[in-house]
mmCIF file of C-alpha atoms in Angstrom:
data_model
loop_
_atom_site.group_PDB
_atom_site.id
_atom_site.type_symbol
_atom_site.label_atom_id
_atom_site.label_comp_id
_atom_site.label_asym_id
_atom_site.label_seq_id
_atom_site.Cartn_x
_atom_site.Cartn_y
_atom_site.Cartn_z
ATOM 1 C CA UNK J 5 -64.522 -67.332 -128.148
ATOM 2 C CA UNK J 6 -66.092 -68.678 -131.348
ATOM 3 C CA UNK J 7 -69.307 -71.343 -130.403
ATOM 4 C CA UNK J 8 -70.791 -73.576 -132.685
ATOM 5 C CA UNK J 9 -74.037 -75.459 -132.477
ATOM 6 C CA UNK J 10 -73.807 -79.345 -133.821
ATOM 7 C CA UNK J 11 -76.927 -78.472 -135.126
ATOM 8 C CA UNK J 12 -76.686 -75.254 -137.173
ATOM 9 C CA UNK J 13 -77.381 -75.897 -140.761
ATOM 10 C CA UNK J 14 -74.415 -75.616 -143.551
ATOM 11 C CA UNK J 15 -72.154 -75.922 -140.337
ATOM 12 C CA UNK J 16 -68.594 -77.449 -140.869
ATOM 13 C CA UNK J 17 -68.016 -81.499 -141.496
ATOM 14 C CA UNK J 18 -65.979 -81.541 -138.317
ATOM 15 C CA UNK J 19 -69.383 -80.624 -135.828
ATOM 16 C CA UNK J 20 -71.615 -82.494 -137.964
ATOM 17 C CA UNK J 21 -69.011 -85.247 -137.279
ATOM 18 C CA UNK J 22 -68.943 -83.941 -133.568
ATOM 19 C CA UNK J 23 -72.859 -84.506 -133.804
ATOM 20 C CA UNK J 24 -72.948 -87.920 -135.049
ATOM 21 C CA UNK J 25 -70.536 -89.082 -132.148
ATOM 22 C CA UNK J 26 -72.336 -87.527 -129.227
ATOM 23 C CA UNK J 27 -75.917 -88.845 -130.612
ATOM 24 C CA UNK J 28 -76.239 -91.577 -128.473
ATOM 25 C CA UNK J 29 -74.081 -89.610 -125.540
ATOM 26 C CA UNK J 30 -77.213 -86.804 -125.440
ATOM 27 C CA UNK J 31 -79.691 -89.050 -125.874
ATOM 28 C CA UNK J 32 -79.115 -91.189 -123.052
ATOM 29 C CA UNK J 33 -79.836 -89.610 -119.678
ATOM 30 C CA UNK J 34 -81.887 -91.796 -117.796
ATOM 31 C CA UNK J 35 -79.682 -91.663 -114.917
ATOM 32 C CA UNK J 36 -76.308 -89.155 -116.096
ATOM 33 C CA UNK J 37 -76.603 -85.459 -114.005
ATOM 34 C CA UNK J 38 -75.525 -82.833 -116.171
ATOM 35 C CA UNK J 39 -71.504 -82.841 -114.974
ATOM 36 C CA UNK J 40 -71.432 -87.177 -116.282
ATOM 37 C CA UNK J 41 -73.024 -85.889 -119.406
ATOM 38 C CA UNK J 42 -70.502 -82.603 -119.590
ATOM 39 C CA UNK J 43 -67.709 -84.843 -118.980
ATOM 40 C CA UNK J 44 -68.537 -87.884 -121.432
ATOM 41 C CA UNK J 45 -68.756 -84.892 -124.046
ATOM 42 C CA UNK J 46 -65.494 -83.964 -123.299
ATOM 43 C CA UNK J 47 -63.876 -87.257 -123.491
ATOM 44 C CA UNK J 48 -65.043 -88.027 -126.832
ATOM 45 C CA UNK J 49 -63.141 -84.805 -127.771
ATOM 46 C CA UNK J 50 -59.808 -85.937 -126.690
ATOM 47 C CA UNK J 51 -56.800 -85.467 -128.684
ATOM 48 C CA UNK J 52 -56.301 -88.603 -130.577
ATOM 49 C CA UNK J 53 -52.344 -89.788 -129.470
ATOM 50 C CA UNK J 54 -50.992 -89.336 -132.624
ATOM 51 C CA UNK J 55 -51.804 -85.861 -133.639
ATOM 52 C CA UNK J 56 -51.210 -84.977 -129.574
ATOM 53 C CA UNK J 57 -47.710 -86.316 -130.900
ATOM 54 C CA UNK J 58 -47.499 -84.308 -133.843
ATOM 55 C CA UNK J 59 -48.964 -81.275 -132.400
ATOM 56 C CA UNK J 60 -46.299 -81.251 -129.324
ATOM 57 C CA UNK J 61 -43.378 -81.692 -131.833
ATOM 58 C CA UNK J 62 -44.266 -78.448 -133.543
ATOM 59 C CA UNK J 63 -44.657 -76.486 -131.016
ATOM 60 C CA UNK J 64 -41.758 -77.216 -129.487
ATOM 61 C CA UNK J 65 -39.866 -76.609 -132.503
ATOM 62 C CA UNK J 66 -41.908 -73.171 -133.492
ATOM 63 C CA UNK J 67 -41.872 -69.484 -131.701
ATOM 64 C CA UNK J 68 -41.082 -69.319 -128.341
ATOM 65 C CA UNK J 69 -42.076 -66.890 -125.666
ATOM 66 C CA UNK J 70 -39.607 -63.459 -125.145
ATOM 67 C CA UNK J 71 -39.709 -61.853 -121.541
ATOM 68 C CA UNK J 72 -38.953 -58.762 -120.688
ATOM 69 C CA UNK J 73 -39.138 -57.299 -117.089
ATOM 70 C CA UNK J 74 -40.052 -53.382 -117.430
ATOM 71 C CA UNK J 75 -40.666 -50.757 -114.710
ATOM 72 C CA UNK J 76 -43.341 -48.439 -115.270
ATOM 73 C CA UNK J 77 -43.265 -45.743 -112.728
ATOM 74 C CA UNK J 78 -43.022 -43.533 -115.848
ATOM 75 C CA UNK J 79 -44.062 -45.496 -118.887
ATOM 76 C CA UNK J 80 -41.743 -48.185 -120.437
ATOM 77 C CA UNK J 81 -40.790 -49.854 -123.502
ATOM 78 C CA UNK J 82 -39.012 -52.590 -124.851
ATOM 79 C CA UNK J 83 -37.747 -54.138 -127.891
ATOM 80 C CA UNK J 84 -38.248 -57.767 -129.220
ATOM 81 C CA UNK J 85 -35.256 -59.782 -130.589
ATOM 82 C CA UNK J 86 -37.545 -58.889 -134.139
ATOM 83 C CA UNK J 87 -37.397 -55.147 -134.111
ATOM 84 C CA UNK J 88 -40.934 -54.819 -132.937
ATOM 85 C CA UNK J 89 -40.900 -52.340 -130.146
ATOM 86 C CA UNK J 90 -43.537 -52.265 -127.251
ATOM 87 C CA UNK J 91 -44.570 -48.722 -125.837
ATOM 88 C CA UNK J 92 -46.518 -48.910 -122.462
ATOM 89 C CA UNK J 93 -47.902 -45.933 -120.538
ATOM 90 C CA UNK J 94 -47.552 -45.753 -116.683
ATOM 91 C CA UNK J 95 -51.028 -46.037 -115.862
ATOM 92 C CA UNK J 96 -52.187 -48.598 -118.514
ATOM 93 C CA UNK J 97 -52.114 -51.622 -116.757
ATOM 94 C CA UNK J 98 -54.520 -53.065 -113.675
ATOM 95 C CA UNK J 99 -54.647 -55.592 -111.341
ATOM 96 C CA UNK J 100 -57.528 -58.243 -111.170
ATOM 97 C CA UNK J 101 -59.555 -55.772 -108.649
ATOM 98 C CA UNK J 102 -58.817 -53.006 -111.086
ATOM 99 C CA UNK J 103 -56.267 -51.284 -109.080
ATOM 100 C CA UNK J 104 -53.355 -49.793 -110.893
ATOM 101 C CA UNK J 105 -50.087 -51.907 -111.528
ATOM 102 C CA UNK J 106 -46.560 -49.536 -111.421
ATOM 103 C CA UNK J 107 -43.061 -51.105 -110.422
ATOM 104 C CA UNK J 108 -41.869 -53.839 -111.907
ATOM 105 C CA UNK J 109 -43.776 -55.696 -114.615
ATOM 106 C CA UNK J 110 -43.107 -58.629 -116.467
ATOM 107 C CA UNK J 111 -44.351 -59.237 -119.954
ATOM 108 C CA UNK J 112 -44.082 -62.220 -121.715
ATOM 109 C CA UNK J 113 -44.571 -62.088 -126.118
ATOM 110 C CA UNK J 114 -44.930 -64.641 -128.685
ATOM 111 C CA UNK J 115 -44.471 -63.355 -132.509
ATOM 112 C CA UNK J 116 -45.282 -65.464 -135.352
ATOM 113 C CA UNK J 117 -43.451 -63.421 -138.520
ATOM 114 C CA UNK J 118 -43.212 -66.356 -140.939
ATOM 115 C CA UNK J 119 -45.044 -69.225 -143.348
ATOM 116 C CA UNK J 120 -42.383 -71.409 -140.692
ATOM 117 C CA UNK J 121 -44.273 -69.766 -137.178
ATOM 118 C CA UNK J 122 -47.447 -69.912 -138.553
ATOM 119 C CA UNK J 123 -47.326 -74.156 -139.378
ATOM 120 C CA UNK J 124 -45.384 -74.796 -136.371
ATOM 121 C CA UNK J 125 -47.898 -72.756 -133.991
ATOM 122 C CA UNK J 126 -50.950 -73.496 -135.881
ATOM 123 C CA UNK J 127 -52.102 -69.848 -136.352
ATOM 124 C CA UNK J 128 -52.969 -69.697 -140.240
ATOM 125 C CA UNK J 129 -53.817 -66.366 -141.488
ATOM 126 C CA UNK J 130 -57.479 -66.507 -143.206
ATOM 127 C CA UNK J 131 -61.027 -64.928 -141.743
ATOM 128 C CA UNK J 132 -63.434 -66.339 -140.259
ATOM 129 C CA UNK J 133 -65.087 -66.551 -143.795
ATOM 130 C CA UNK J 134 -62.149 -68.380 -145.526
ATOM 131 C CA UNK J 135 -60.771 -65.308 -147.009
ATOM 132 C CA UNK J 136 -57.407 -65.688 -147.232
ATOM 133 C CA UNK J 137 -55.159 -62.870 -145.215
ATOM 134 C CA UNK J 138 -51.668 -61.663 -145.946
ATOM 135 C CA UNK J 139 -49.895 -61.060 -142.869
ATOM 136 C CA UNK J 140 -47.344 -58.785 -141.076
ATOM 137 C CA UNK J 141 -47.168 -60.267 -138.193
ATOM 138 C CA UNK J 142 -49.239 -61.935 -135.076
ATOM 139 C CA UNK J 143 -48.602 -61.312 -131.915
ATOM 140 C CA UNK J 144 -49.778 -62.638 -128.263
ATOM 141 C CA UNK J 145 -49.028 -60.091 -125.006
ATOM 142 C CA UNK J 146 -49.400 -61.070 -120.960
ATOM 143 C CA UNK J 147 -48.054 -59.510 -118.146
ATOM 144 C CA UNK J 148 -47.811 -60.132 -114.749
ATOM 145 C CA UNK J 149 -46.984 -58.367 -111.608
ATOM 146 C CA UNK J 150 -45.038 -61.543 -109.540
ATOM 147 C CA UNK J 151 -47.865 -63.895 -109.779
ATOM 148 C CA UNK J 152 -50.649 -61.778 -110.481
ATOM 149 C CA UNK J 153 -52.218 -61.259 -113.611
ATOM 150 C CA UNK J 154 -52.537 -58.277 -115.112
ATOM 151 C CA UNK J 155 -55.047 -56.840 -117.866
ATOM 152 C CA UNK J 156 -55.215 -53.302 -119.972
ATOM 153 C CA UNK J 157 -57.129 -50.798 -118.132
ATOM 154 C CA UNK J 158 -60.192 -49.812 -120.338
ATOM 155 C CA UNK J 159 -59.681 -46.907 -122.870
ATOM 156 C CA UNK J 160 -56.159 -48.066 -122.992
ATOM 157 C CA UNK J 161 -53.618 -49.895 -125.174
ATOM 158 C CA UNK J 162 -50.065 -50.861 -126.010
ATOM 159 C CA UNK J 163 -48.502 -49.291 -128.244
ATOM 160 C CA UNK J 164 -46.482 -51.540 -130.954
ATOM 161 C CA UNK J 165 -44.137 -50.462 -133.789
ATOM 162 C CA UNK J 166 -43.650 -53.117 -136.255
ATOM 163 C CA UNK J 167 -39.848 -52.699 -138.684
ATOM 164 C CA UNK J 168 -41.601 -52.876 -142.218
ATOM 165 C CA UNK J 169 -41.258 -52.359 -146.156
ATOM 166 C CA UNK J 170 -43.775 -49.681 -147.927
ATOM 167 C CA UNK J 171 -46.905 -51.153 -147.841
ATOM 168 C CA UNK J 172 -50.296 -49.703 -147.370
ATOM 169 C CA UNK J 173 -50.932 -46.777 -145.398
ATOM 170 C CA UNK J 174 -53.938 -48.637 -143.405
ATOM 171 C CA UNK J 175 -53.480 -52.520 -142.806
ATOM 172 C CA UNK J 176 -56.522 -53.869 -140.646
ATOM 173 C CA UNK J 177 -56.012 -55.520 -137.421
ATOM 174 C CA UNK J 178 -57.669 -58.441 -136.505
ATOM 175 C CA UNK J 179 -58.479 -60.359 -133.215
ATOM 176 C CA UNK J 180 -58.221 -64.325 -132.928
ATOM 177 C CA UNK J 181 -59.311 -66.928 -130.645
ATOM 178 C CA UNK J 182 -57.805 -70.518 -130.385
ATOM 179 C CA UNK J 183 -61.201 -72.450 -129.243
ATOM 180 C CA UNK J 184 -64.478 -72.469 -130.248
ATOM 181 C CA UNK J 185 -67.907 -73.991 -128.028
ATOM 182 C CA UNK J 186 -69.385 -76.572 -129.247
ATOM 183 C CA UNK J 187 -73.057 -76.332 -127.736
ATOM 184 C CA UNK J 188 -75.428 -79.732 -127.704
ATOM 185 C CA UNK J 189 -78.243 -80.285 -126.677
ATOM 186 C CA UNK J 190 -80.909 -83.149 -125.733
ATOM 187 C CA UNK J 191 -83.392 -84.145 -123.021
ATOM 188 C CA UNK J 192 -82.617 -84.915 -119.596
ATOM 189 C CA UNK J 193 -84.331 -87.860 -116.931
ATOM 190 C CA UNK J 194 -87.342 -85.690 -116.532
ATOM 191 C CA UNK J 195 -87.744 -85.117 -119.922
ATOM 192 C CA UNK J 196 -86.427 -81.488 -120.367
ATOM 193 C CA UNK J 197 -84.514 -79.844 -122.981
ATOM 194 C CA UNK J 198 -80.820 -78.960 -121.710
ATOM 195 C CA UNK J 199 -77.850 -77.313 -124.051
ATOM 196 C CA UNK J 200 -74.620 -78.326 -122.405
ATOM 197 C CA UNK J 201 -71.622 -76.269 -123.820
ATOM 198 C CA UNK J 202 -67.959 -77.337 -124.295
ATOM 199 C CA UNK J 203 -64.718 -75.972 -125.077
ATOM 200 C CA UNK J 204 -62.310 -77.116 -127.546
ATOM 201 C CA UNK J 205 -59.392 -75.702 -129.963
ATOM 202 C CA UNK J 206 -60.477 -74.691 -132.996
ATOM 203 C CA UNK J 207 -59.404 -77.302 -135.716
ATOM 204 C CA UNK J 208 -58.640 -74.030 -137.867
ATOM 205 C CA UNK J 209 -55.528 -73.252 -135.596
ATOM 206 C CA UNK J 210 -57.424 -69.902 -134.791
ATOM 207 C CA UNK J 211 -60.502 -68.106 -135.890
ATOM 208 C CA UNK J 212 -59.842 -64.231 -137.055
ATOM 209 C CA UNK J 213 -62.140 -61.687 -136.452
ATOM 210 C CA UNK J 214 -61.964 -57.782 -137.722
ATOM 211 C CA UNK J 215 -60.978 -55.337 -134.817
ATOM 212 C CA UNK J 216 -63.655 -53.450 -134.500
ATOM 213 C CA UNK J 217 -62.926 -50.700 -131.986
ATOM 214 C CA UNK J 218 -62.441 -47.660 -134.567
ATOM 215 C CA UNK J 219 -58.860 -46.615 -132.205
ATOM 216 C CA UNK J 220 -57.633 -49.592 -132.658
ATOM 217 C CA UNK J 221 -58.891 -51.245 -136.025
ATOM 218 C CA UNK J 222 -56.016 -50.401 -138.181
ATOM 219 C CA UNK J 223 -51.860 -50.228 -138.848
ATOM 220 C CA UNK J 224 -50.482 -46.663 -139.908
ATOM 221 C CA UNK J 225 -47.847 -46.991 -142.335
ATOM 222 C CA UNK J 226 -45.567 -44.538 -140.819
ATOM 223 C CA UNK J 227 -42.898 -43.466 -143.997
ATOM 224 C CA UNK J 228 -40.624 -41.220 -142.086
ATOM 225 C CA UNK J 229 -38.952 -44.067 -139.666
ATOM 226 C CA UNK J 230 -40.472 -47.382 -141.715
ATOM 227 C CA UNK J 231 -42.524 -48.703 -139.442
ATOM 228 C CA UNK J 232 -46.822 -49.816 -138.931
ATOM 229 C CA UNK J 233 -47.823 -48.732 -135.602
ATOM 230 C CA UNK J 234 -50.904 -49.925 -134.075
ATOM 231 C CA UNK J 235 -52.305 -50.410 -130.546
ATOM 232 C CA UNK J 236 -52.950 -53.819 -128.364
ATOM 233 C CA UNK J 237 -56.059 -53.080 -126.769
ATOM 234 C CA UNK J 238 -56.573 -55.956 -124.724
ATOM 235 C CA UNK J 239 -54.382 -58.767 -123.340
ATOM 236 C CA UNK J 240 -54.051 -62.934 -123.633
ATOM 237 C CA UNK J 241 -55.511 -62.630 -126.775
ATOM 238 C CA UNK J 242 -54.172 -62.948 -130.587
ATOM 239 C CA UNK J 243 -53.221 -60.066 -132.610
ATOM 240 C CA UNK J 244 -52.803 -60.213 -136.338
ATOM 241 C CA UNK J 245 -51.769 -57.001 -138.140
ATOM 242 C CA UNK J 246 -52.969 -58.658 -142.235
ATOM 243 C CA UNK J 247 -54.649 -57.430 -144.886
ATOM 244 C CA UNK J 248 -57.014 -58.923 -147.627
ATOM 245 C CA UNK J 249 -55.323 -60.622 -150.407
ATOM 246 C CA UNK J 250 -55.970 -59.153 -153.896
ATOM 247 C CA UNK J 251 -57.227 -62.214 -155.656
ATOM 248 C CA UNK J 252 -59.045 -61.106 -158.613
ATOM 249 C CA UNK J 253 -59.683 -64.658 -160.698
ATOM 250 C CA UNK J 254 -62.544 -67.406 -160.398
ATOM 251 C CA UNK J 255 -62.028 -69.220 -157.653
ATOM 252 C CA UNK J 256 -62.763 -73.189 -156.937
ATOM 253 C CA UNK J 257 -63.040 -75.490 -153.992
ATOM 254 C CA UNK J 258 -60.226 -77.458 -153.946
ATOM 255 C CA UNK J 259 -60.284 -81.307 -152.680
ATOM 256 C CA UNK J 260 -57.123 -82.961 -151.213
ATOM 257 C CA UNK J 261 -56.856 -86.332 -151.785
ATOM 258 C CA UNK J 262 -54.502 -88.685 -149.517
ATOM 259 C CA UNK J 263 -53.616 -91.680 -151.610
ATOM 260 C CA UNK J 264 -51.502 -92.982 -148.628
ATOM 261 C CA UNK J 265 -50.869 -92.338 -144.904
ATOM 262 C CA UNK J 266 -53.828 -90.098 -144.375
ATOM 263 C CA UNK J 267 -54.908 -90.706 -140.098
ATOM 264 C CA UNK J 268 -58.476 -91.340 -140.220
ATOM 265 C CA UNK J 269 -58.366 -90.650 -136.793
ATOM 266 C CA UNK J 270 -58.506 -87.006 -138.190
ATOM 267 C CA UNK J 271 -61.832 -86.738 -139.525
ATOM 268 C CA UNK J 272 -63.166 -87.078 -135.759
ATOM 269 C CA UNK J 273 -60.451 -84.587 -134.054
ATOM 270 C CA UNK J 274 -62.152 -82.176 -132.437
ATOM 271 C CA UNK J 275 -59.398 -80.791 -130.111
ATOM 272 C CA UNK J 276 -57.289 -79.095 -132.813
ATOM 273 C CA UNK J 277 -54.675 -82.029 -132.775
ATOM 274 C CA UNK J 278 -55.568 -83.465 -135.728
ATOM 275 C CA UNK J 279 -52.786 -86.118 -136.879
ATOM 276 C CA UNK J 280 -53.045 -85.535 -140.396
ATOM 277 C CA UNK J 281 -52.751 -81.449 -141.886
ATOM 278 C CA UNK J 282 -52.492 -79.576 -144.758
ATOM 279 C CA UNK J 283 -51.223 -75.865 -145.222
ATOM 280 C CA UNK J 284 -50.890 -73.972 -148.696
ATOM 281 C CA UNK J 285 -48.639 -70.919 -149.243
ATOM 282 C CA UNK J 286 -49.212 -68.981 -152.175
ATOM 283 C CA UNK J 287 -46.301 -67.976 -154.061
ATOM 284 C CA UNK J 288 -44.060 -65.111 -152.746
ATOM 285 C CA UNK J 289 -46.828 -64.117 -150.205
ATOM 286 C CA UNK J 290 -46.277 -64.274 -146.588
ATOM 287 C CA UNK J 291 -49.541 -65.889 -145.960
ATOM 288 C CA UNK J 292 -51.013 -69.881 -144.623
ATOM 289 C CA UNK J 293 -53.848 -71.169 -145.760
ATOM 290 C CA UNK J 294 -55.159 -74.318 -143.591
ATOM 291 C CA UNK J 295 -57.322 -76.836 -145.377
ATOM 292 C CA UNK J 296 -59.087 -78.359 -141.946
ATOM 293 C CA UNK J 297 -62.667 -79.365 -143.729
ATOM 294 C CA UNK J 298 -62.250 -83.354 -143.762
ATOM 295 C CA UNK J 299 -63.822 -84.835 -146.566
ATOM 296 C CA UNK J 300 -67.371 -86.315 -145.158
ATOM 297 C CA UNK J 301 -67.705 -90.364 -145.698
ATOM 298 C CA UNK J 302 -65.079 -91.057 -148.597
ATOM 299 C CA UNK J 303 -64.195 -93.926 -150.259
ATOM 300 C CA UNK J 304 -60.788 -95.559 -149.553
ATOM 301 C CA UNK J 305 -58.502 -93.559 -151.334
ATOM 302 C CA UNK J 306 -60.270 -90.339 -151.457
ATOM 303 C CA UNK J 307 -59.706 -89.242 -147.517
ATOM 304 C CA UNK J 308 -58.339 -85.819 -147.238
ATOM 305 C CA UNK J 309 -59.545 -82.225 -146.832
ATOM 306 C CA UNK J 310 -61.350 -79.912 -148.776
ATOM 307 C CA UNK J 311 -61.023 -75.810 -149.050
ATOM 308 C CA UNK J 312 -63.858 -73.566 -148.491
ATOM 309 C CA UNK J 313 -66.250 -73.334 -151.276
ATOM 310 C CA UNK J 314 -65.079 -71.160 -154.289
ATOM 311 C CA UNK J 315 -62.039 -69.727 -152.052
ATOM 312 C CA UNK J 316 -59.216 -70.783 -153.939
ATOM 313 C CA UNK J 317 -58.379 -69.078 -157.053
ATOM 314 C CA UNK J 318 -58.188 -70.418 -160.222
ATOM 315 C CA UNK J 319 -53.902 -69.797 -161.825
ATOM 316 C CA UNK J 320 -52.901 -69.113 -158.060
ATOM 317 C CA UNK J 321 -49.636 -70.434 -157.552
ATOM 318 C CA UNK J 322 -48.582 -72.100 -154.455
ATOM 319 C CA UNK J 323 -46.679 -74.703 -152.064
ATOM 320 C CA UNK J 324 -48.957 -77.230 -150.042
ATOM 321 C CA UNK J 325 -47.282 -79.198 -147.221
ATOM 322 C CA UNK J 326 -48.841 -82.351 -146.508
ATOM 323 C CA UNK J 327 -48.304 -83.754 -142.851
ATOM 324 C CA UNK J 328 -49.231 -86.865 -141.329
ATOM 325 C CA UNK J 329 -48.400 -88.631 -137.227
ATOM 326 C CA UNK J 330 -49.155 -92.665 -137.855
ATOM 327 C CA UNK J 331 -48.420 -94.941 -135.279
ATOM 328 C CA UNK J 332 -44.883 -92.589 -133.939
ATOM 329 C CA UNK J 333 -44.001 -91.931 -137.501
ATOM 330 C CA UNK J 334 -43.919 -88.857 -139.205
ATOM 331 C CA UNK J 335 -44.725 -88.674 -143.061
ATOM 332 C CA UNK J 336 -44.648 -85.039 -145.204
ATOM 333 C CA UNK J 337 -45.318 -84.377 -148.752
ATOM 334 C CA UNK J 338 -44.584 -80.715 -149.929
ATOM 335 C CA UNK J 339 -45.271 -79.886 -153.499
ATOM 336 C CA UNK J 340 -45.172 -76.897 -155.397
ATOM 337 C CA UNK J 341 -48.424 -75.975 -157.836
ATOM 338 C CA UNK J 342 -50.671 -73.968 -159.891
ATOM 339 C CA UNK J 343 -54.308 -74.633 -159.104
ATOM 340 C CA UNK J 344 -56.279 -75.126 -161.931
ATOM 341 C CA UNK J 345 -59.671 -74.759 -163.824
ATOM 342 C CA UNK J 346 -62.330 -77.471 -162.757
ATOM 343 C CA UNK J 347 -62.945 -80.129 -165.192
ATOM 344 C CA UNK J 348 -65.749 -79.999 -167.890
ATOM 345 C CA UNK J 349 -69.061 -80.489 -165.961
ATOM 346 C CA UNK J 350 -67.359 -80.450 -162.228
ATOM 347 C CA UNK J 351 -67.244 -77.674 -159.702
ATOM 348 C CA UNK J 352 -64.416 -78.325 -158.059
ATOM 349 C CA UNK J 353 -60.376 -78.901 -158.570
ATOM 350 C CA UNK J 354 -58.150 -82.173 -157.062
ATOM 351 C CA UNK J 355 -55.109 -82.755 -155.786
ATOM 352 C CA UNK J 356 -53.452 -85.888 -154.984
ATOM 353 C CA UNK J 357 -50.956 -86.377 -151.992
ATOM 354 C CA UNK J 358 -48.564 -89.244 -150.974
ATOM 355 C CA UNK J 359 -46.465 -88.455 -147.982
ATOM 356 C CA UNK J 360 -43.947 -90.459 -147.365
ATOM 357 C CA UNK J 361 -41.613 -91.381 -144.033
ATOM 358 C CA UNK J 362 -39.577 -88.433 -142.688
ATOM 359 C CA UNK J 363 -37.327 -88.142 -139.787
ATOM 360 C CA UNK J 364 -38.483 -85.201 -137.532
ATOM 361 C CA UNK J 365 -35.018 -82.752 -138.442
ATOM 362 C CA UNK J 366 -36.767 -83.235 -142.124
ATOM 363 C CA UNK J 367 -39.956 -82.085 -140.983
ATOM 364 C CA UNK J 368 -38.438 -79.596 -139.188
ATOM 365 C CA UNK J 369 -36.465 -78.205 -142.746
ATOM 366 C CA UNK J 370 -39.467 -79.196 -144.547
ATOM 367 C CA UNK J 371 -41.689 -76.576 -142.691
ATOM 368 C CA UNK J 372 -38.903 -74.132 -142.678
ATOM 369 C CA UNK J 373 -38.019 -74.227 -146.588
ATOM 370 C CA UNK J 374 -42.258 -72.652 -146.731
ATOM 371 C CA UNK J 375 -40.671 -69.296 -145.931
ATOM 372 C CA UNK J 376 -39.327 -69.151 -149.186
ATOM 373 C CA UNK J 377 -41.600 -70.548 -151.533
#
């Protein structure tokens, strides 16, 4: 889990925005015991209605769980409706005390494959840095034993084969987590200094971190049968098998401006149900890039997002999609560009959005025409 302090400096506009909204929460205590003040924190972090709106209406229209019900009193496998196929040894998985699980197990997967999964699930694929990621797949594993939870016994993994084009022989894996901790702190009634943490969903969909356990850091490209095969070394937690994009040319922070229909509610989000988004898909790559930095005090007409600094490159084509939840309505504007050079004497690039009305089965074909852009 990613944590954040409101006051680290250079930190994101969103927890400086977090910051300046819980000022007066932390900094009155007289009489609040820690669990008021925990709870006040967490209230100001509620989804705002419109993006809870939005954000329920993708997922219910993006990847859905598979389940499969295996019994491994001698190993098992199974195969997802993708092609990927899931190899588990017999004595791989435990039981909350750390006894072994065998008999019947049921696991339940989620696979994002697509430009379409990734909007509608919010998992973008770019590191924790910004860099942007190519991907070839995410994936999310539980299993159970009835109603008991299971987890990978240590030193040991799943084993996944993933139906793919020649690509290269070592793709890295990455780890992600959906929620960061945002940790603030102030004085309490007898005048001591407390840090009270709290969790909420990253407003970057998810935040991906390199794999670093050396058995299970990479995807083998595996030429004879077509496949990368790489190993799920621990449970209820994001997978992403991507690698680096090759972007050799300047690059320039790009600012998104929303002429129209832009939810100001967005710019103090802080659950990851923002009601306002924008994605970017460069061309012919099977990648999402998120812009989720709100611009910080703009004038009317200027509200939008920005990228991270010098991350976008400079002749990189692309399709953004532009999505907004006002008042029960959806809006969407997708266009199709080239980003270009900053202007004499600026360091920076601008685009200009408009979305207009859409019914939710246009959204829905909207998001789904990104696959092929």
């Amino acid at each position: 889990m990613s944590s954040n302090s409101i006051y680290v400096a250079g930190g994101i506009a969103v927890l400086l925005l977090f910051g300046a909204c819980t000022k007066q929460l932390k900094n009155d205590l007289s009489d609040a015991s820690k669990e008021k003040f925990s709870a006040r924190v967490a209230a100001a972090a509620a989804p705002d209605p419109d993006g809870l709106k939005l954000h329920t209406f993708l997922r219910a229209n993006g990847p859905a769980y598979e389940t499969y019900t295996v019994d491994l009193q001698k190993g098992a496998s199974f195969t997802t409706k993708g092609g990927r196929t899931y190899i588990i040894s017999d004595n791989s998985l435990v039981k909350p005390d750390g006894s072994p699980a065998t008999g019947t197990i049921t696991f339940s997967v989620k696979e994002i494959s697509n430009a379409a999964g990734m909007i509608f699930a919010d998992r973008p694929t770019a590191t924790n840095t910004g860099a942007p990621l190519e991907s070839f797949g995410e994936f999310f594993v539980s299993a159970n034993q009835g109603t008991t939870p299971l987890q990978l016994r240590k030193d040991s993994a799943i084993k996944v084969q993933v139906p793919a084009k020649p690509v290269d022989q070592r793709i890295p894996m990455w780890n992600g987590d959906t929620s960061i901790t945002i940790n603030t702190s102030g004085y309490n009634y007898v005048n001591q200094l407390i840090t009270l943490s709290t969790t909420i969903s990253a407003n970057k969909g998810i935040d991906w971190q390199q794999v670093t356990n050396p058995a299970s850091a990479y995807a083998l490209f595996d030429g004879t049968n077509g496949t990368l095969n790489f190993r799920l070394d621990s449970l209820i937690k994001w997978t992403n098998c991507d690698r680096l994009m090759s972007l050799p040319n300047p690059k320039t922070t790009v600012l998104a401006y929303f002429n129209s229909n832009y939810n100001p509610a967005t710019s103090t989000s802080f659950s990851g149900e923002e009601p306002t988004m924008l994605y970017f898909k460069p061309t012919g790559i099977n990648s999402i890039i998120k812009f989720y930095n709100t611009i910080f005090t703009p004038p009317p007409g200027f509200e939008g997002f920005l990228s991270y600094q010098n991350a976008i490159p400079v002749g990189q084509s692309g399709t953004f999609l532009a999505i907004s939840s006002i008042g029960g309505q959806f809006y969407a504007e997708q266009r199709t560009v080239t980003i270009s050079a900053p202007a004499a004497g600026q360091n920076y690039t601008t685009i200009t959005f408009n979305p207009v009305p859409v019914s939710a089965s246009t959204l829905v074909s909207l998001i789904t025409s990104m696959n092929t852009k």
